[in-house]
Amino acid sequence: MFSKKRFSERLMDVPESGTVAIANLVSQLKQEGIEIISFSMGEPDFDTPDNIKQACIRSLSSGFTHYTPSTGIPELRKAIAERTVQDNKINCTAKNVLVTPTKQALFMIALAYLDPGDEVILPDPAWVSYEACIRAAGAKAVHVPTRFEDNFRMSADMMAAAITKRTKMLILNSPSNPTGSVMPRETLKGIADLCIEKDILVLSDEIYEHIIYEGEHVSIASFDGMFDRTFTISGLSKTYAMTGWRLGWMVAPEKDIAAVNKLQTHSITCCTSFTQPAAVEALKGPQTERMKMIKEFRKRRDLALDLLNDIKGVECNRPEGAFYLFPKYEHKITSEDLATYLMKEAHVAITPGRSFGPAGEGFFRLSYATSEDNIIRGIESIKKALSKL
Ligand code: PMP
Ligand code: GLU
């Protein structure tokens, strides 16, 4: 028997992923034959568009099955850079692109830039993996609680109050998981100015950039003086229903791509080879399927929002992007207990608001990346179960 301390301090400080834990439980219950309507996992229920799958099959058949350059195949880096210039108004070239799964980008950036004692500003609630990566690097997350009344947006003034001498980085995520909230241009500009004034790096997670219903997506790296201090991460998972393909990217100054690529070469080496030509097809091929999915998401958002706001004691903002609703509830029960109760009583899976930070308590997250029929039946079951509390 191994008798020394088994796990690193680092690991013991990393919380479990609340989103993945619920999703795993749903799969387990389904295998046991229990039907659960799941609003838990944040992944599109659509199939990956066929033109993308066919491009992958072609690349497999042609024997494109070995290592690629660790930064990604040149055609894909170029396609990502072109789309980033066009869609995000970020002035960049292929040399500013590292092809890597989005989550891997986040993890490597945390390891490459954060030391123990460093502080990272995190608007709260925020997606679960930010805090985990900050902690894995030995750094500290400083939460800035945002309010339902402000549509969960952090202002520059709110951020300013959280800055200390140790503040090294800010993490932004617009459109947001879990709230669906989108940061307006002027708010982002105020935050950008503050980051320049206080010399703070920014990790901008823009994975939901194309799933937007109202307003515009603005990349903070597009403001003057911001490119040098911003790591923009995004990917194919959500936009093209490609979660299982594990393909995304980071856009940053060349010196930062080289630094993070060191970690890439020692961890995954490179992304899967035969999926990369398919990613080029996703970015450069017809965009009709993506547009259809967004139209469908918008319909579902409106449907789910009306049904939720019809429940006594539940209130939900109208989010402008992503595919999440983040309603608050009045019932006197913690969000974790609520998730357990709804799973048992209503056979419905939601994610507790608390998983996304202390400011998420009293809320739950509902992913509407599921059919209209599930939305109608699932929210009806939630309504019935809540009326018994
Ligand atoms: N950022 C956010 C905000 C997400 O919701 C997700 C969802 N998985 C990711 C990053 C990671 O994306 P991927 O699974 O493509 O690595
Ligand atoms: N991002 C999705 C979610 O929040 C998938 C799970 C995860 O990666 O956390 O549900």
PDB file of C-alpha atoms in Angstrom, residues 307-315 327-335 337-348 350 362-364 366 378-389:
ATOM      1  CA  LEU A 307     -43.057  28.643 -19.480  1.00  0.00           C
ATOM      2  CA  LEU A 308     -40.585  29.364 -16.664  1.00  0.00           C
ATOM      3  CA  ASN A 309     -41.902  32.842 -15.989  1.00  0.00           C
ATOM      4  CA  ASP A 310     -45.340  31.292 -15.682  1.00  0.00           C
ATOM      5  CA  ILE A 311     -44.236  29.301 -12.612  1.00  0.00           C
ATOM      6  CA  LYS A 312     -45.150  30.896  -9.269  1.00  0.00           C
ATOM      7  CA  GLY A 313     -42.015  31.967  -7.396  1.00  0.00           C
ATOM      8  CA  VAL A 314     -39.735  31.712 -10.458  1.00  0.00           C
ATOM      9  CA  GLU A 315     -38.407  34.668 -12.437  1.00  0.00           C
ATOM     10  CA  PRO A 327     -33.934  31.678 -13.370  1.00  0.00           C
ATOM     11  CA  LYS A 328     -34.131  32.668  -9.731  1.00  0.00           C
ATOM     12  CA  TYR A 329     -36.550  30.948  -7.407  1.00  0.00           C
ATOM     13  CA  GLU A 330     -38.122  31.951  -4.125  1.00  0.00           C
ATOM     14  CA  HIS A 331     -38.459  28.504  -2.557  1.00  0.00           C
ATOM     15  CA  LYS A 332     -36.479  28.021   0.653  1.00  0.00           C
ATOM     16  CA  ILE A 333     -34.126  25.312  -0.556  1.00  0.00           C
ATOM     17  CA  THR A 334     -30.490  25.406  -1.687  1.00  0.00           C
ATOM     18  CA  SER A 335     -29.880  25.080  -5.399  1.00  0.00           C
ATOM     19  CA  ASP A 337     -31.001  20.356  -2.919  1.00  0.00           C
ATOM     20  CA  LEU A 338     -33.328  21.708  -5.571  1.00  0.00           C
ATOM     21  CA  ALA A 339     -31.404  19.829  -8.282  1.00  0.00           C
ATOM     22  CA  THR A 340     -31.632  16.591  -6.283  1.00  0.00           C
ATOM     23  CA  TYR A 341     -35.323  17.165  -5.553  1.00  0.00           C
ATOM     24  CA  LEU A 342     -36.185  17.844  -9.203  1.00  0.00           C
ATOM     25  CA  MET A 343     -34.229  14.794 -10.326  1.00  0.00           C
ATOM     26  CA  LYS A 344     -36.151  12.523  -7.913  1.00  0.00           C
ATOM     27  CA  GLU A 345     -39.574  14.173  -7.944  1.00  0.00           C
ATOM     28  CA  ALA A 346     -39.824  15.446 -11.528  1.00  0.00           C
ATOM     29  CA  HIS A 347     -37.244  13.282 -13.319  1.00  0.00           C
ATOM     30  CA  VAL A 348     -35.750  16.478 -14.646  1.00  0.00           C
ATOM     31  CA  ILE A 350     -30.971  21.030 -14.056  1.00  0.00           C
ATOM     32  CA  GLY A 362     -30.923  30.825  -5.339  1.00  0.00           C
ATOM     33  CA  PHE A 363     -30.791  30.204  -9.095  1.00  0.00           C
ATOM     34  CA  PHE A 364     -30.692  27.183 -11.365  1.00  0.00           C
ATOM     35  CA  LEU A 366     -31.475  25.264 -17.590  1.00  0.00           C
ATOM     36  CA  GLY A 378     -39.826  19.111 -18.518  1.00  0.00           C
ATOM     37  CA  ILE A 379     -40.862  22.598 -17.418  1.00  0.00           C
ATOM     38  CA  GLU A 380     -44.386  21.353 -16.696  1.00  0.00           C
ATOM     39  CA  SER A 381     -42.844  18.719 -14.393  1.00  0.00           C
ATOM     40  CA  ILE A 382     -40.679  21.382 -12.714  1.00  0.00           C
ATOM     41  CA  LYS A 383     -43.804  23.499 -12.168  1.00  0.00           C
ATOM     42  CA  LYS A 384     -45.681  20.605 -10.554  1.00  0.00           C
ATOM     43  CA  ALA A 385     -42.748  19.641  -8.334  1.00  0.00           C
ATOM     44  CA  LEU A 386     -42.144  23.237  -7.205  1.00  0.00           C
ATOM     45  CA  SER A 387     -45.805  23.674  -6.279  1.00  0.00           C
ATOM     46  CA  LYS A 388     -45.307  20.940  -3.662  1.00  0.00           C
ATOM     47  CA  LEU A 389     -42.435  22.728  -1.918  1.00  0.00           C
TER      48      LEU A 389
END
